[in-house]
CSV table of C-alpha atoms in Angstrom, one decimal:
chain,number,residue,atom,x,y,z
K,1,UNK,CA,0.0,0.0,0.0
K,2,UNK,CA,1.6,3.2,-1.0
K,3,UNK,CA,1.3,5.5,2.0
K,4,UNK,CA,2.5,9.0,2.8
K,5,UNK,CA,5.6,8.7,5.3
K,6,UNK,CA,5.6,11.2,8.5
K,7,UNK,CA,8.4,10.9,10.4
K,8,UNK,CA,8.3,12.4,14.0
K,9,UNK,CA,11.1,14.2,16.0
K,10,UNK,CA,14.1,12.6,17.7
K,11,UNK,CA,13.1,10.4,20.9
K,12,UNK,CA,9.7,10.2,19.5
K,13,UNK,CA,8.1,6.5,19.0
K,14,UNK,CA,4.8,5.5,17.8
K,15,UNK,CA,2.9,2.5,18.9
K,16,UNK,CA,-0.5,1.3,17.6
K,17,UNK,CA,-3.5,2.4,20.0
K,18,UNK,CA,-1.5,4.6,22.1
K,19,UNK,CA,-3.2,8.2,20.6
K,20,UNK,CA,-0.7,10.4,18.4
K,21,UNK,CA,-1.0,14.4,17.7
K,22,UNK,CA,1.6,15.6,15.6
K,23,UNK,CA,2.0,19.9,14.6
K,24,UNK,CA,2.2,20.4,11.0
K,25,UNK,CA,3.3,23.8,9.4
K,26,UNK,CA,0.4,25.3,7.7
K,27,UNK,CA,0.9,25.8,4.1
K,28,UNK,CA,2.6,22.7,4.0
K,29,UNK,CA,0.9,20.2,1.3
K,30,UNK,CA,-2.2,19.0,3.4
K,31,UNK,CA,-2.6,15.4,5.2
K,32,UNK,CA,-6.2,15.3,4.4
K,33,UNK,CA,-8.6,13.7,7.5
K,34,UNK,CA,-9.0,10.3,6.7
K,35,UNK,CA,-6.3,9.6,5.0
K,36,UNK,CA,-3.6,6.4,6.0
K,37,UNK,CA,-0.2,7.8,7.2
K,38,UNK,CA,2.7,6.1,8.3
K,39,UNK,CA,4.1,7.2,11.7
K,40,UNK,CA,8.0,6.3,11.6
K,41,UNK,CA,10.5,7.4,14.5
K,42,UNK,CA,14.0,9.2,13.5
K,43,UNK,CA,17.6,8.5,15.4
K,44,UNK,CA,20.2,10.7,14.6
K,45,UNK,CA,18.1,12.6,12.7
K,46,UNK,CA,17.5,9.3,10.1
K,47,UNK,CA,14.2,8.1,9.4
K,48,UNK,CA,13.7,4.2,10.6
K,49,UNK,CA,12.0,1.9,8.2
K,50,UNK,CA,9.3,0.9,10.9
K,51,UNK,CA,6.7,2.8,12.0
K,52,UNK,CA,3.3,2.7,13.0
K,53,UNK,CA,0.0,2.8,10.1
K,54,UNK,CA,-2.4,5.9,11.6
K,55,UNK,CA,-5.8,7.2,10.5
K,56,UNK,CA,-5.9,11.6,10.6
K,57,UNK,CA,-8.6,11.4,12.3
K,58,UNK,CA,-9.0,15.1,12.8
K,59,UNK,CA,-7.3,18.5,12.3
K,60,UNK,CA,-7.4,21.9,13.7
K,61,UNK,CA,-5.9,25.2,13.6
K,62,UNK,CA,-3.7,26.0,16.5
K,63,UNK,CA,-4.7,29.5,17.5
K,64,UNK,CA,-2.3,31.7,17.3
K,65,UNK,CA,0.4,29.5,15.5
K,66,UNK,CA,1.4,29.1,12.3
K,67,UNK,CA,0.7,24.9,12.8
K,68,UNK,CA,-2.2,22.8,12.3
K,69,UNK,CA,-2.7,19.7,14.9
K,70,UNK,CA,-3.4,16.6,13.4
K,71,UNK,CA,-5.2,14.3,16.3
K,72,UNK,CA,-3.9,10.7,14.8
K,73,UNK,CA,-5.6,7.1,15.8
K,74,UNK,CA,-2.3,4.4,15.2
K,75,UNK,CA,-3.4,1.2,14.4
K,76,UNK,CA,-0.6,-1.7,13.1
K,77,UNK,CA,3.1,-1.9,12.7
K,78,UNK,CA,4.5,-0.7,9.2
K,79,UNK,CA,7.5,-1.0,7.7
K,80,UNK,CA,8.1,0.8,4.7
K,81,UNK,CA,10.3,0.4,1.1
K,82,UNK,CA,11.0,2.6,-1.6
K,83,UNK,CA,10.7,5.5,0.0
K,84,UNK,CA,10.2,8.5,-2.2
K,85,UNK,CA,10.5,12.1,-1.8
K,86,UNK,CA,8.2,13.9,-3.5
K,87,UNK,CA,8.8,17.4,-2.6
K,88,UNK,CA,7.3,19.8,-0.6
K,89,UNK,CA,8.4,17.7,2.6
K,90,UNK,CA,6.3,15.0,1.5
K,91,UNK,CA,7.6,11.8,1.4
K,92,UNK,CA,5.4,8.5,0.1
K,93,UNK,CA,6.5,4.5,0.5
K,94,UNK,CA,5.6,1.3,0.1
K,95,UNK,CA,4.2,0.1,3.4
K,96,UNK,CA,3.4,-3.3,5.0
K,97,UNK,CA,1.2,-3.6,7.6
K,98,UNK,CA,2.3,-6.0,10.6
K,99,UNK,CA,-1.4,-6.5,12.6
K,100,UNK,CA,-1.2,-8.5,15.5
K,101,UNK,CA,-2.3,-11.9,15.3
K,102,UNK,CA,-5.2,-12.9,18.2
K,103,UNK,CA,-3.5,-15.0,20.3
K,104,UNK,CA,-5.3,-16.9,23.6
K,105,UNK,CA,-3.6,-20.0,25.6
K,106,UNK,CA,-2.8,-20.7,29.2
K,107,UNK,CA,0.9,-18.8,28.6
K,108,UNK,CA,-0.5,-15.6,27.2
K,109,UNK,CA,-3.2,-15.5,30.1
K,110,UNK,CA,-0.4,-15.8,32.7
K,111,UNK,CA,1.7,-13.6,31.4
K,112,UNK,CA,-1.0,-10.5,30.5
K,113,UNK,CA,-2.0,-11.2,34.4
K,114,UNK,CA,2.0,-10.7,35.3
K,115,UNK,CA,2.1,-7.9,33.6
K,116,UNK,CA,-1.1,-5.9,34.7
K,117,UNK,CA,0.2,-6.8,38.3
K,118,UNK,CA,3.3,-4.8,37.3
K,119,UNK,CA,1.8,-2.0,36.1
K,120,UNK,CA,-0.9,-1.8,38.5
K,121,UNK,CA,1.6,-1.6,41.5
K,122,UNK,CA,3.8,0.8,39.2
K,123,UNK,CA,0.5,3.0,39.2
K,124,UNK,CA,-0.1,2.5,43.1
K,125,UNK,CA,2.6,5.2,43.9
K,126,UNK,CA,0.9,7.8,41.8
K,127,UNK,CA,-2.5,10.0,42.5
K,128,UNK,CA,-5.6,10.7,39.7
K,129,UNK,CA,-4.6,7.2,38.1
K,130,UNK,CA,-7.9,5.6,39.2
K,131,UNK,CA,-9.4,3.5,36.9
K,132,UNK,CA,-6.2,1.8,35.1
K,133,UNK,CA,-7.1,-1.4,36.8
K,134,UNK,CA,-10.4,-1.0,34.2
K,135,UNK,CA,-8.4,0.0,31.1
K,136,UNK,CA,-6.2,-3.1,31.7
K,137,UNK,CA,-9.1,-5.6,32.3
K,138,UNK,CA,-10.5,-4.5,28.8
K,139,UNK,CA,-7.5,-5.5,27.0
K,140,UNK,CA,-7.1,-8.6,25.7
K,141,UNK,CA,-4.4,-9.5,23.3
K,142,UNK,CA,-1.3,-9.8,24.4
K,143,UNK,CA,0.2,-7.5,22.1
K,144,UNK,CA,-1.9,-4.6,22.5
K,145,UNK,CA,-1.0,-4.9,26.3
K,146,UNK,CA,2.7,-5.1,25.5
K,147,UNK,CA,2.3,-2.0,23.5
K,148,UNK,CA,0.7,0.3,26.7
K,149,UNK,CA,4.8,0.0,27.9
K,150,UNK,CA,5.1,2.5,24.7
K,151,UNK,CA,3.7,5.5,27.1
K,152,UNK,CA,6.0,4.8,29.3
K,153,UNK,CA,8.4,7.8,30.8
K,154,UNK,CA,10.9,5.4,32.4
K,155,UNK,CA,11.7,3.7,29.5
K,156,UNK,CA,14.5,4.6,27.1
K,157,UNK,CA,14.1,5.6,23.0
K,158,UNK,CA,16.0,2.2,22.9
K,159,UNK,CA,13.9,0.2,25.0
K,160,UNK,CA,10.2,1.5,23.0
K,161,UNK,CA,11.7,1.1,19.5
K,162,UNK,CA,12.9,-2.6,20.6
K,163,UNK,CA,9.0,-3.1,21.5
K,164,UNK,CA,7.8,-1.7,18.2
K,165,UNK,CA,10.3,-3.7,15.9
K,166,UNK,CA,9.2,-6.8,18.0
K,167,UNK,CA,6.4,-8.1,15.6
K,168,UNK,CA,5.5,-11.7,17.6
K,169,UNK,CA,2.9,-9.9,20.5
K,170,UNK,CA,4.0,-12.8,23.1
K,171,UNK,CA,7.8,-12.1,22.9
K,172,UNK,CA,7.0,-8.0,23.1
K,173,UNK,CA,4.5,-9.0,26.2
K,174,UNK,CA,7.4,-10.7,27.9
K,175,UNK,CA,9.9,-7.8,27.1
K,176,UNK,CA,7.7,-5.7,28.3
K,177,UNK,CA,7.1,-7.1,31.3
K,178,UNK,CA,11.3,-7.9,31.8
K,179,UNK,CA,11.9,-3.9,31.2
């Protein structure tokens, strides 16, 4: 699928479901709501050939900016080929989308319980985080869970773009859970 490329600043990692909003100049050729992107993280100032697929979902003038905010919904991995520049800070690729697989067995169960456990005891030291207990119970597949680690403060650039090149969800769950 031919996809328009946005790469994001420096230390910046995208993982599907985890919400995205991105500042674009205005005047700049337009990323139309609705339209398929593919969120890719840079190091060193290079773009990576894996991102993550995201639908615009909407867009907004900033007041009293020269930007426009693009709210973005990620969805799968991508990795990209033939990347093309096509002026005008637009670049477009050939993308391959990476969705997880649903996965559900006596392993995965155990470890999405170890994992909640983590993060709901990581959580127990902070105030106004009610409800996470909730938001974990409703997610199922392992690597959806895995992929929560992606908001993260404590972990390292590194450590999030390991996750997101980590395309089997019950390896990522378990890296997760080791970081």
């Amino acid at each position: 699928i031919c996809m328009r490329v946005v790469p994001l600043d420096d230390g910046s990692v995208p993982f599907p479901g985890s919400g995205a909003t991105i500042g674009q100049p205005q005047g700049a050729v337009d990323i139309e709501t609705g339209e398929r992107v593919l969120l890719v993280p840079r190091q060193d100032g290079n773009i990576l050939d894996i991102g993550c697929t995201a639908l615009v979902a909407e867009q907004m003038n900033a007041p009293m900016m020269t930007w426009r905010i693009l709210n973005l919904t990620p969805q799968h991995r991508g990795t990209w080929t033939n990347l093309r520049d096509e002026g005008n800070n637009v670049l477009r690729a050939d993308v391959t989308e990476h969705p997880d697989p649903a996965i559900d067995n006596d392993h995965v169960r155990e470890l999405s319980r170890e994992y909640r456990a983590v993060l709901e005891e990581i959580m127990s030291f902070y105030q106004g985080v009610e409800g996470v207990s909730s938001i974990l119970a409703s997610i199922v597949q392992p690597g959806e869970l895995a992929d929560t680690a992606g908001g993260s403060q404590h972990l390292s650039f590194e450590d999030k773009l390991e996750l997101l090149k980590a395309f089997d969800p019950v390896k990522r769950l378990e890296r997760a859970i080791e970081m």
